[in-house]
Coordinates of C-alpha atoms in Angstrom, one line a residue:
M1 CA 63.5 1.6 88.0
R2 CA 61.4 4.8 88.5
N3 CA 64.5 6.9 88.3
I4 CA 65.6 5.2 85.1
C5 CA 62.2 5.8 83.5
A6 CA 62.4 9.4 84.5
I7 CA 65.8 9.7 82.8
I8 CA 64.5 8.1 79.6
V9 CA 61.5 10.4 79.5
V10 CA 63.7 13.5 80.0
F11 CA 66.0 12.3 77.3
F12 CA 63.3 11.8 74.7
M13 CA 61.7 15.2 75.7
A14 CA 65.0 16.9 75.2
C15 CA 65.6 15.3 71.8
S16 CA 62.1 16.5 70.7
I17 CA 62.9 20.1 71.4
P18 CA 64.0 21.9 68.1
G19 CA 67.6 22.9 68.3
Y20 CA 68.3 21.0 71.6
A21 CA 71.5 19.1 71.7
Q22 CA 72.0 19.5 67.9
P23 CA 75.4 18.7 66.6
R24 CA 77.6 21.7 66.3
H25 CA 79.0 22.7 62.9
S26 CA 81.8 24.8 61.7
F27 CA 81.3 27.5 59.1
A28 CA 84.4 29.4 57.8
L29 CA 85.8 31.3 55.0
G30 CA 88.0 29.4 52.6
D31 CA 90.2 31.1 50.1
S32 CA 87.6 30.9 47.4
V33 CA 84.6 29.1 48.9
F34 CA 82.6 28.8 52.2
L35 CA 83.6 25.8 54.3
L36 CA 80.8 24.0 56.2
D37 CA 82.4 21.4 58.4
N38 CA 85.6 21.9 56.3
R39 CA 83.8 21.0 53.1
P40 CA 83.0 23.4 50.2
F41 CA 79.5 24.8 50.5
Q42 CA 77.7 27.0 48.0
M43 CA 74.8 29.0 49.5
I44 CA 71.8 29.1 47.2
C45 CA 69.7 31.5 49.4
G46 CA 66.4 33.3 49.1
E47 CA 65.3 36.2 51.2
M48 CA 61.9 36.0 53.0
H49 CA 60.9 38.0 56.1
Y50 CA 59.2 36.5 59.1
A51 CA 57.1 39.7 59.7
R52 CA 55.7 39.7 56.2
I53 CA 54.4 36.1 56.3
P54 CA 51.7 34.8 58.7
R55 CA 53.4 32.7 61.3
E56 CA 51.0 29.9 60.4
A57 CA 52.5 29.9 56.9
W58 CA 56.2 30.0 57.7
R59 CA 56.7 26.3 57.2
Q60 CA 54.8 26.2 53.9
R61 CA 57.0 29.0 52.5
M62 CA 60.1 27.1 53.6
K63 CA 58.9 23.9 51.9
M64 CA 58.5 26.0 48.8
A65 CA 62.1 27.2 49.2
K66 CA 63.3 23.7 49.4
A67 CA 61.3 22.8 46.3
M68 CA 63.0 25.5 44.2
G69 CA 66.4 24.3 45.3
L70 CA 67.3 26.7 48.0
N71 CA 69.5 25.4 50.9
T72 CA 69.5 28.7 52.9
I73 CA 67.1 31.5 53.6
G74 CA 67.9 35.1 54.5
T75 CA 65.9 37.4 56.7
Y76 CA 66.2 40.8 58.2
V77 CA 65.3 41.5 61.9
F78 CA 63.2 44.6 62.4
W79 CA 64.1 46.6 65.5
N80 CA 60.8 48.5 65.4
I81 CA 58.7 45.4 65.9
Q82 CA 61.0 43.8 68.4
E83 CA 61.2 46.9 70.6
P84 CA 58.1 49.0 69.6
E85 CA 58.5 51.2 72.6
K86 CA 61.7 52.0 74.5
G87 CA 62.6 49.1 76.8
K88 CA 59.5 47.1 75.8
F89 CA 60.5 44.0 73.8
D90 CA 58.1 41.8 71.9
F91 CA 59.3 38.4 70.6
S92 CA 55.8 36.8 70.5
G93 CA 53.5 35.7 67.7
N94 CA 54.6 36.9 64.3
N95 CA 57.5 38.7 66.0
D96 CA 59.1 35.5 67.2
I97 CA 62.2 35.5 65.1
A98 CA 63.8 32.6 67.0
A99 CA 60.8 30.4 66.2
F100 CA 61.2 31.4 62.6
V101 CA 64.9 30.3 62.6
R102 CA 64.1 27.1 64.4
T103 CA 61.4 26.2 61.9
A104 CA 63.9 26.7 59.2
Q105 CA 66.2 24.2 61.0
E106 CA 63.4 21.7 61.2
E107 CA 63.0 22.1 57.4
S108 CA 66.8 21.5 56.9
L109 CA 67.4 25.0 55.8
W110 CA 70.4 27.2 56.9
V111 CA 69.8 30.9 57.7
V112 CA 71.7 34.0 56.9
L113 CA 70.7 36.5 59.6
R114 CA 70.5 40.3 59.0
P115 CA 69.8 41.9 62.3
S116 CA 71.8 45.1 61.6
P117 CA 69.7 47.8 63.3
Y118 CA 69.2 49.5 60.0
V119 CA 67.6 47.3 57.3
C120 CA 66.1 49.5 54.6
A121 CA 63.8 46.8 53.2
E122 CA 61.1 49.1 52.1
W123 CA 60.2 49.1 55.8
E124 CA 59.0 51.9 58.1
F125 CA 62.0 54.0 59.1
G126 CA 64.4 51.4 57.7
G127 CA 63.6 49.2 60.7
Y128 CA 64.3 51.9 63.3
P129 CA 61.7 52.4 66.1
Y130 CA 60.0 55.8 65.9
W131 CA 60.9 56.6 69.5
L132 CA 64.5 57.1 68.7
Q133 CA 63.6 60.5 67.4
N134 CA 62.4 61.5 70.8
E135 CA 65.9 61.0 72.3
N136 CA 67.4 64.5 72.1
G137 CA 70.6 64.6 70.1
L138 CA 70.4 60.9 69.0
V139 CA 71.9 60.3 65.6
V140 CA 71.3 57.0 63.9
R141 CA 74.1 55.1 62.1
S142 CA 76.8 57.1 64.0
K143 CA 79.1 56.9 67.0
E144 CA 76.7 59.3 69.0
Q145 CA 76.5 57.8 72.4
K146 CA 72.7 57.8 72.9
Y147 CA 72.3 55.9 69.7
L148 CA 75.0 53.4 70.6
N149 CA 73.4 52.9 74.1
E150 CA 69.9 52.1 72.6
Y151 CA 71.5 50.0 69.8
K152 CA 73.4 48.0 72.4
Q153 CA 70.3 47.3 74.6
Y154 CA 68.5 46.0 71.5
L155 CA 71.3 43.8 70.4
M156 CA 71.7 42.3 73.8
A157 CA 68.0 41.4 73.9
L158 CA 68.3 40.0 70.4
G159 CA 71.4 38.0 71.3
K160 CA 69.5 36.2 74.0
Q161 CA 67.0 35.0 71.4
L162 CA 69.3 34.2 68.5
A163 CA 73.0 33.8 69.6
P164 CA 72.3 30.1 70.7
L165 CA 71.0 29.4 67.2
Q166 CA 74.3 30.0 65.5
V167 CA 75.8 27.1 63.6
N168 CA 78.8 26.9 66.0
H169 CA 76.3 26.4 68.9
G170 CA 74.3 23.7 67.2
G171 CA 71.9 26.0 65.4
N172 CA 71.4 26.8 61.7
I173 CA 72.5 30.5 61.5
L174 CA 75.6 30.5 59.2
M175 CA 76.4 34.2 59.1
I176 CA 75.3 37.5 60.6
Q177 CA 75.3 40.9 58.9
V178 CA 76.6 43.8 61.0
E179 CA 75.5 46.7 58.9
N180 CA 73.4 47.1 55.8
E181 CA 74.6 49.0 52.7
Y182 CA 76.5 51.4 55.0
G183 CA 78.7 52.5 52.1
S184 CA 75.7 54.3 50.5
Y185 CA 75.3 56.3 53.7
G186 CA 78.7 56.9 55.3
D187 CA 82.3 55.7 55.5
N188 CA 83.2 55.7 59.2
R189 CA 85.3 52.6 59.8
E190 CA 85.3 53.3 63.6
Y191 CA 81.5 53.1 63.6
L192 CA 81.6 49.8 61.8
E193 CA 84.2 48.4 64.2
I194 CA 81.9 49.5 67.1
N195 CA 79.1 47.6 65.5
R196 CA 81.2 44.4 65.3
K197 CA 82.1 44.7 69.0
I198 CA 78.5 45.2 70.0
F199 CA 77.5 42.1 68.0
Q200 CA 80.2 40.0 69.6
K201 CA 79.3 41.2 73.1
A202 CA 75.7 40.2 72.4
G203 CA 76.9 36.7 71.8
F204 CA 77.1 36.7 68.0
D205 CA 80.5 35.0 67.8
G206 CA 80.1 33.4 64.4
L207 CA 81.0 34.7 61.0
L208 CA 80.1 38.3 60.4
F209 CA 79.8 40.2 57.1
T210 CA 78.9 43.5 55.6
A211 CA 76.9 44.0 52.3
D212 CA 77.1 46.9 49.9
Q213 CA 76.3 47.9 46.4
A214 CA 79.3 47.4 44.1
N215 CA 80.0 51.1 43.8
D216 CA 79.8 51.6 47.6
V217 CA 81.8 48.6 48.9
A218 CA 85.0 50.7 49.3
R219 CA 83.1 52.9 51.8
G220 CA 81.1 50.2 53.6
F221 CA 83.4 47.2 54.0
L222 CA 84.9 46.3 57.4
P223 CA 88.4 44.8 57.4
G224 CA 88.3 41.3 59.0
S225 CA 84.7 40.7 57.9
L226 CA 83.6 39.3 54.6
P227 CA 82.6 42.1 52.1
A228 CA 79.4 40.8 50.4
L229 CA 78.0 42.5 47.4
N230 CA 74.6 43.7 46.3
G231 CA 73.1 44.3 42.9
I232 CA 75.7 42.6 40.8
D233 CA 75.8 39.3 38.9
N234 CA 78.9 39.4 36.8
P235 CA 81.2 36.7 38.2
Q236 CA 84.5 38.3 37.0
R237 CA 83.5 41.6 38.6
I238 CA 82.3 39.9 41.8
R239 CA 85.7 38.2 42.2
Q240 CA 87.6 41.4 41.5
L241 CA 85.7 43.4 44.1
V242 CA 85.8 40.8 46.9
R243 CA 89.5 40.1 46.4
R244 CA 90.3 43.8 46.5
Y245 CA 88.7 44.3 49.9
N246 CA 89.3 40.9 51.4
N247 CA 93.1 40.5 51.2
G248 CA 93.1 38.9 47.8
K249 CA 90.7 36.1 48.8
G250 CA 87.1 35.0 48.6
P251 CA 84.7 33.4 49.2
Y252 CA 82.2 35.3 46.9
Y253 CA 78.7 36.1 48.2
V254 CA 76.1 38.3 46.5
A255 CA 73.9 39.2 49.5
E256 CA 71.2 40.8 47.4
W257 CA 70.6 39.7 43.8
Y258 CA 67.5 41.4 42.4
P259 CA 65.4 39.3 40.0
A260 CA 62.5 41.8 40.5
W261 CA 61.6 45.1 42.2
F262 CA 59.1 46.7 44.6
D263 CA 56.3 49.1 44.0
W264 CA 55.2 52.5 45.4
W265 CA 51.9 54.3 45.3
G266 CA 51.1 55.9 42.0
S267 CA 53.8 54.0 40.1
P268 CA 53.4 51.1 37.6
H269 CA 53.6 47.6 39.0
H270 CA 57.1 46.3 38.3
V271 CA 57.3 43.0 36.4
V272 CA 60.6 41.4 35.2
P273 CA 60.3 38.3 33.0
P274 CA 62.3 35.3 34.3
E275 CA 64.2 34.8 31.0
K276 CA 66.0 38.1 31.7
Y277 CA 67.7 36.5 34.8
T278 CA 68.0 32.8 34.3
A279 CA 71.4 33.1 32.4
Q280 CA 72.8 35.4 35.1
L281 CA 71.8 32.9 37.8
D282 CA 73.3 30.1 35.9
S283 CA 76.6 31.9 35.4
M284 CA 77.0 32.8 39.0
L285 CA 76.2 29.3 40.2
S286 CA 78.6 27.8 37.6
A287 CA 81.3 30.1 38.9
G288 CA 80.8 28.8 42.5
I289 CA 79.4 32.1 43.7
S290 CA 76.9 32.0 46.6
V291 CA 73.7 34.0 45.9
N292 CA 70.9 35.4 48.0
M293 CA 67.8 36.3 45.9
Y294 CA 66.1 39.5 47.1
M295 CA 63.3 38.6 47.2
F296 CA 62.6 34.9 46.9
H297 CA 59.3 35.6 48.6
G298 CA 58.1 39.1 49.5
G299 CA 54.8 38.6 51.2
T300 CA 52.9 41.6 52.5
T301 CA 53.9 44.7 54.5
R302 CA 50.9 44.7 56.8
G303 CA 49.6 47.3 59.1
F304 CA 51.4 50.7 58.9
M305 CA 54.9 49.2 58.4
N306 CA 55.7 50.3 54.8
G307 CA 58.5 52.7 54.3
A308 CA 59.1 55.4 51.7
N309 CA 61.8 56.8 49.5
Y310 CA 62.7 60.4 49.2
N311 CA 65.7 62.5 48.1
D312 CA 66.4 65.9 46.6
K313 CA 65.8 64.7 43.1
S314 CA 62.6 62.7 43.5
P315 CA 59.3 63.2 45.3
Y316 CA 58.2 61.4 48.5
E317 CA 57.3 57.8 47.4
P318 CA 55.5 55.7 50.0
Q319 CA 55.6 52.0 49.2
I320 CA 52.5 49.8 48.8
S321 CA 51.3 47.1 51.2
S322 CA 51.8 44.3 48.8
Y323 CA 55.4 43.2 48.8
D324 CA 54.8 40.7 46.0
Y325 CA 58.0 42.0 44.4
D326 CA 57.3 39.9 41.3
A327 CA 59.3 37.3 43.2
P328 CA 59.6 33.6 42.4
L329 CA 57.1 32.9 45.1
D330 CA 54.1 35.2 44.9
E331 CA 52.5 37.1 47.7
A332 CA 50.4 34.2 48.8
G333 CA 53.2 31.7 48.6
N334 CA 52.5 30.0 45.2
A335 CA 55.1 29.1 42.6
T336 CA 55.3 31.4 39.6
P337 CA 56.9 30.9 36.1
K338 CA 59.9 32.6 37.6
F339 CA 60.0 30.0 40.3
M340 CA 59.9 27.2 37.8
A341 CA 62.6 28.8 35.6
F342 CA 65.0 29.3 38.5
R343 CA 64.3 25.8 39.8
S344 CA 65.4 24.4 36.4
V345 CA 68.6 26.4 36.6
I346 CA 69.3 25.2 40.2
Q347 CA 68.7 21.6 39.3
K348 CA 71.7 21.7 36.9
H349 CA 73.9 22.5 39.8
L350 CA 72.8 19.9 42.3
P351 CA 75.4 17.4 43.6
P352 CA 75.3 14.0 41.9
G353 CA 72.4 11.9 43.0
Q354 CA 70.5 14.7 44.7
T355 CA 67.0 15.6 43.5
L356 CA 64.6 18.3 44.4
P357 CA 61.3 17.6 46.1
D358 CA 58.1 18.0 44.0
V359 CA 56.7 21.4 43.8
P360 CA 53.6 21.6 46.1
A361 CA 50.3 22.4 44.5
A362 CA 49.1 25.9 44.6
K363 CA 47.2 26.9 47.8
P364 CA 43.4 26.9 47.5
A365 CA 41.9 30.3 46.7
I366 CA 38.3 31.3 47.3
S367 CA 35.9 34.1 46.3
I368 CA 33.9 35.9 48.9
D369 CA 30.4 37.0 48.0
D370 CA 29.5 40.7 48.3
I371 CA 29.9 41.9 51.9
Q372 CA 27.2 44.1 53.1
F373 CA 28.4 46.5 55.8
R374 CA 25.7 47.0 58.3
E375 CA 27.4 49.2 60.8
T376 CA 29.1 52.6 60.2
T377 CA 31.0 54.8 62.6
G378 CA 32.2 58.2 61.7
I379 CA 35.9 58.8 62.5
F380 CA 35.0 62.0 64.3
N381 CA 32.9 59.9 66.7
I382 CA 35.7 57.8 68.0
L383 CA 37.9 60.6 69.2
S384 CA 39.4 60.3 72.7
S385 CA 40.6 63.1 74.9
P386 CA 42.8 65.5 73.0
K387 CA 46.3 66.9 73.9
I388 CA 46.0 70.7 74.0
N389 CA 48.9 72.9 73.0
Q390 CA 49.4 76.4 71.6
R391 CA 51.6 75.0 68.9
L392 CA 51.2 71.8 66.8
L393 CA 52.7 68.6 68.1
T394 CA 54.1 65.8 65.9
F395 CA 53.3 62.1 66.2
E396 CA 56.5 61.7 68.1
D397 CA 55.6 64.5 70.5
L398 CA 52.3 62.6 71.1
H399 CA 54.3 59.3 71.6
Q400 CA 52.4 57.8 68.7
A401 CA 54.2 55.6 66.2
Y402 CA 51.8 55.2 63.3
G403 CA 48.2 55.8 62.1
F404 CA 46.5 59.1 62.1
V405 CA 46.3 62.4 64.1
L406 CA 43.4 64.8 64.0
Y407 CA 44.5 68.5 64.5
R408 CA 41.6 70.8 65.5
T409 CA 41.5 74.5 66.2
K410 CA 38.8 77.3 66.1
L411 CA 39.0 80.6 64.4
N412 CA 36.8 83.5 63.4
G413 CA 35.2 83.1 60.0
G414 CA 34.0 85.4 57.3
A415 CA 37.1 85.4 55.2
K416 CA 38.6 83.5 52.3
G417 CA 42.1 82.8 51.3
K418 CA 45.0 80.3 51.3
L419 CA 45.3 77.7 54.0
A420 CA 48.9 76.4 54.0
V421 CA 50.1 73.3 56.0
M422 CA 53.8 73.7 56.4
G423 CA 55.8 70.5 56.9
L424 CA 53.0 68.1 56.2
R425 CA 53.9 64.4 56.8
D426 CA 52.2 63.0 54.8
Y427 CA 48.6 63.1 53.7
A428 CA 45.8 65.3 55.0
L429 CA 42.0 65.7 54.7
V430 CA 40.9 69.3 55.6
F431 CA 37.4 69.9 57.1
I432 CA 35.7 73.2 57.8
N433 CA 32.8 72.9 60.1
G434 CA 32.6 69.2 59.3
R435 CA 32.6 69.6 55.5
R436 CA 35.6 68.4 53.5
A437 CA 37.4 71.4 52.0
G438 CA 40.3 69.6 50.3
I439 CA 43.0 67.0 50.3
L440 CA 46.8 67.6 50.6
D441 CA 49.3 65.0 49.4
R442 CA 53.0 65.2 50.1
R443 CA 53.7 62.9 47.1
L444 CA 52.4 65.6 44.8
G445 CA 53.8 68.6 46.7
D446 CA 50.4 69.7 47.7
S447 CA 50.6 71.8 50.9
S448 CA 47.9 74.5 50.5
I449 CA 44.3 75.0 49.3
N450 CA 42.1 78.0 48.8
V451 CA 39.2 78.0 51.3
E452 CA 36.3 80.2 52.3
M453 CA 35.5 80.4 56.0
P454 CA 31.8 80.9 56.8
Q455 CA 30.7 83.6 59.2
G456 CA 31.0 83.1 62.9
S457 CA 33.1 80.6 64.8
V458 CA 34.7 78.0 62.5
T459 CA 36.1 74.6 63.5
L460 CA 39.1 73.6 61.4
D461 CA 40.0 69.9 61.3
I462 CA 43.0 68.5 59.6
L463 CA 43.2 64.7 59.6
V464 CA 46.9 63.6 59.0
E465 CA 48.0 60.2 58.0
N466 CA 51.6 58.9 58.4
L467 CA 52.2 57.2 55.0
G468 CA 55.5 55.6 56.1
R469 CA 58.8 57.0 57.3
I470 CA 61.7 57.3 54.8
N471 CA 63.8 54.1 54.8
F472 CA 66.8 54.9 52.7
G473 CA 69.2 57.8 52.2
P474 CA 70.2 61.0 54.1
Y475 CA 66.8 61.8 55.4
L476 CA 66.6 59.1 58.0
L477 CA 67.2 61.9 60.5
N478 CA 64.3 64.0 59.2
N479 CA 61.5 61.6 59.7
K480 CA 59.0 63.0 62.1
K481 CA 55.3 62.7 61.3
G482 CA 52.2 64.8 61.4
I483 CA 52.3 68.6 60.9
T484 CA 55.9 69.3 61.7
Q485 CA 55.9 73.1 61.3
K486 CA 52.8 75.3 61.3
V487 CA 49.5 76.1 59.6
L488 CA 48.9 79.5 58.0
F489 CA 45.7 81.1 56.9
N490 CA 46.4 84.1 54.8
N491 CA 49.9 84.1 56.1
Q492 CA 48.8 84.2 59.7
E493 CA 49.8 81.3 61.9
L494 CA 47.0 79.4 63.6
E495 CA 47.4 78.5 67.2
N496 CA 45.7 76.8 70.1
W497 CA 45.3 73.3 68.9
Q498 CA 43.6 70.1 70.0
M499 CA 45.3 66.9 68.9
F500 CA 43.5 63.6 68.9
S501 CA 45.6 60.5 68.5
L502 CA 44.2 57.7 66.2
P503 CA 46.8 55.0 66.2
L504 CA 44.2 52.3 65.3
D505 CA 46.6 49.7 66.7
D506 CA 43.7 47.7 68.2
I507 CA 40.7 47.9 66.0
N508 CA 38.6 45.8 68.4
A509 CA 39.1 48.5 71.0
I510 CA 37.4 51.2 68.9
K511 CA 34.1 52.2 70.3
R512 CA 31.1 51.9 68.1
S513 CA 28.6 54.6 67.4
A514 CA 26.4 56.0 64.6
A515 CA 27.9 58.2 62.0
A516 CA 27.3 61.9 62.7
K517 CA 25.3 63.4 60.0
K518 CA 26.8 66.9 60.4
Y519 CA 30.1 65.6 59.0
T520 CA 29.9 65.6 55.2
E521 CA 32.4 63.3 53.4
A522 CA 34.1 62.5 56.6
P523 CA 36.0 59.2 56.9
V524 CA 34.1 56.2 58.2
L525 CA 34.8 52.8 59.8
R526 CA 32.5 50.2 58.2
R527 CA 32.0 46.9 59.9
G528 CA 30.6 43.8 58.3
N529 CA 30.6 40.0 58.5
F530 CA 30.9 37.2 56.0
N531 CA 30.4 33.5 56.3
L532 CA 32.6 30.8 54.8
V533 CA 31.9 27.2 54.2
K534 CA 35.6 26.6 53.5
T535 CA 38.7 28.7 53.9
G536 CA 41.4 29.7 51.4
D537 CA 43.4 32.7 50.3
S538 CA 41.4 35.5 48.9
Y539 CA 41.9 39.0 47.5
L540 CA 39.6 41.9 48.5
D541 CA 38.8 43.9 45.4
M542 CA 39.3 47.6 46.5
S543 CA 39.1 49.0 43.0
R544 CA 35.9 50.9 43.6
W545 CA 37.0 52.2 47.0
G546 CA 39.1 55.3 47.6
K547 CA 41.8 55.1 50.3
G548 CA 42.1 53.4 53.6
V549 CA 42.9 50.4 55.7
V550 CA 41.3 46.9 56.1
W551 CA 41.2 44.6 59.0
V552 CA 39.9 41.0 58.9
N553 CA 39.3 39.1 62.1
G554 CA 41.4 41.7 63.9
Y555 CA 44.4 41.5 61.6
N556 CA 45.5 44.7 59.9
L557 CA 46.0 43.6 56.3
G558 CA 47.4 46.9 55.1
R559 CA 46.5 50.0 53.0
Y560 CA 44.6 50.4 49.8
W561 CA 44.5 53.5 47.5
N562 CA 42.9 54.2 44.2
V563 CA 46.1 55.8 42.8
G564 CA 47.3 52.2 42.4
P565 CA 49.0 50.2 41.2
Q566 CA 47.7 47.7 43.9
Q567 CA 44.0 47.1 43.5
T568 CA 43.5 44.2 45.8
I569 CA 44.4 43.3 49.4
Y570 CA 45.6 39.8 50.1
V571 CA 43.7 37.9 52.8
P572 CA 45.7 34.9 54.1
G573 CA 43.6 31.7 54.3
E574 CA 45.4 31.0 57.6
W575 CA 43.6 34.0 59.1
L576 CA 40.1 33.0 57.9
K577 CA 37.8 30.5 59.6
P578 CA 34.7 28.5 58.6
G579 CA 31.6 30.3 59.7
N580 CA 31.5 33.9 60.7
N581 CA 34.4 36.3 59.9
E582 CA 34.5 40.0 60.7
I583 CA 35.8 42.8 58.5
V584 CA 36.4 46.4 59.2
V585 CA 37.3 49.0 56.6
L586 CA 38.5 52.6 57.3
E587 CA 37.5 54.6 54.2
L588 CA 38.9 58.1 54.0
I589 CA 37.7 59.7 50.8
K590 CA 34.6 57.6 49.5
P591 CA 32.6 57.2 52.7
Q592 CA 29.5 56.3 50.6
Q593 CA 31.2 53.1 49.3
A594 CA 29.6 50.1 51.0
I595 CA 30.0 46.9 49.0
L596 CA 33.1 44.7 48.9
R597 CA 33.9 41.3 47.6
G598 CA 36.8 38.8 47.6
I599 CA 38.2 37.4 44.4
E600 CA 40.5 34.4 43.7
K601 CA 43.4 36.3 42.0
P602 CA 45.3 39.4 42.9
S603 CA 45.3 42.6 40.9
L604 CA 48.5 44.5 41.4
S605 CA 48.3 46.8 38.3
N606 CA 45.9 49.7 37.5

């Protein structure tokens, strides 16, 4: 009897584990449609990224996806958060991609997985970990052996997490993308075939696909894998392109359909009215085309993980922290007019007898009374031991991924002239004997200032911020940070540098001390507290501040900058608590600013 009871207990425990002993499904390519268990299946998919949403809110966002009519969600997998340092993998907390996929299964949602090592996604380095640049000779997106070795190690680790969650193993992952818009970068079919074999060796034995912009699909498709399309919504053109590169057959999948767009610092906030896209969505669904909205829900690019655009024809453009994207679901996870308009379209295409769940009410939002900062620490007071070298070292040389580096040297004063920082990546505050002498900004092409050195020994400090590595285009291999060349004063190279790393990856580990009075206009860390009776989403109003980063209860919420368009920082209610909450602000250019409040609505435009 005891043995029988034990068996019953084990059985019920097993059945309660998400994904355990789930029925296996088949997912295949028909001549014109996807076949799920041999029946036609049209994916109505929306992109949302696990790393841009608090883990505590994953399920709420998925319920919203169901309420709009989605049956599938798409997500990238970001190599640089899963393997932040070489050989050190992290699948915990918000990085637990397998838990994200299992949560989707519990919410009866299928998943399209996009773990191709390169993701773009307005994400730092297009998803590549910074340390790849320290591997001598390594060339990303190529057949170069060092790259393939690192790529393979990462995919093997990822396969252990996700391969069992494929639909043919009882999971909910329908398809896996093996490269991302490769046709806009290269056309090496052998490289793509190597990709496919690595994925298969890692256990991804389900349906594989590529995705390219319509004009690039000829360069980026991989024979034998479905050629999905991006940035197109004309059903006739979609059919023509897919048939051309898929042996005259379908099915037809738009892997990225853009009902909105992203923002970068110094640009206007992008807003696209829903009525501009409802007809296109209706026509694609009417034609039986499967669609993935990029983005259904953008969320927030927290910490230092935003990417940047740059090419020969445009300036360096780092993206903002808000990834609201003017998506159907806003940054906090609430339905927008676009959500309701798309829901109405999708309702028309539901199978007979099927209805959509009610749209959940908007999440509660709160204001936060003026926060008084009672503790201030000058950034020059938190410096650790420097690295000393005759020449300048980059972030990568210092084995530092993100954040800031302070470069310091001494020189004889009594002269004035031009101070030039060659190869600045990306933003710098220049101090002479502790007084701010100027600001350099890669976006604007600023690389030099005129200065006057006082008599005697002069201390020159250059505080450099990594504003985000390029995530798209040919400059992926030119992505080192810091001062990447040299510093000249009146055309003479300055040498003998001290370099202080300031990654700010653990704000609670920063030592506290009083601000040093000798530093004028130097950046400061301000700490404060605020008490809440109830929690809810809030938006910190940074419109009177200058430039910096905000942490609440230890979470890095992202950057702010008075160049706009973003004027607020989203604070997820899930990360607040009744009673005492702690806030830390790093302010770079307005150290005198000391009052901050939270408001109930975001401001994403100047």
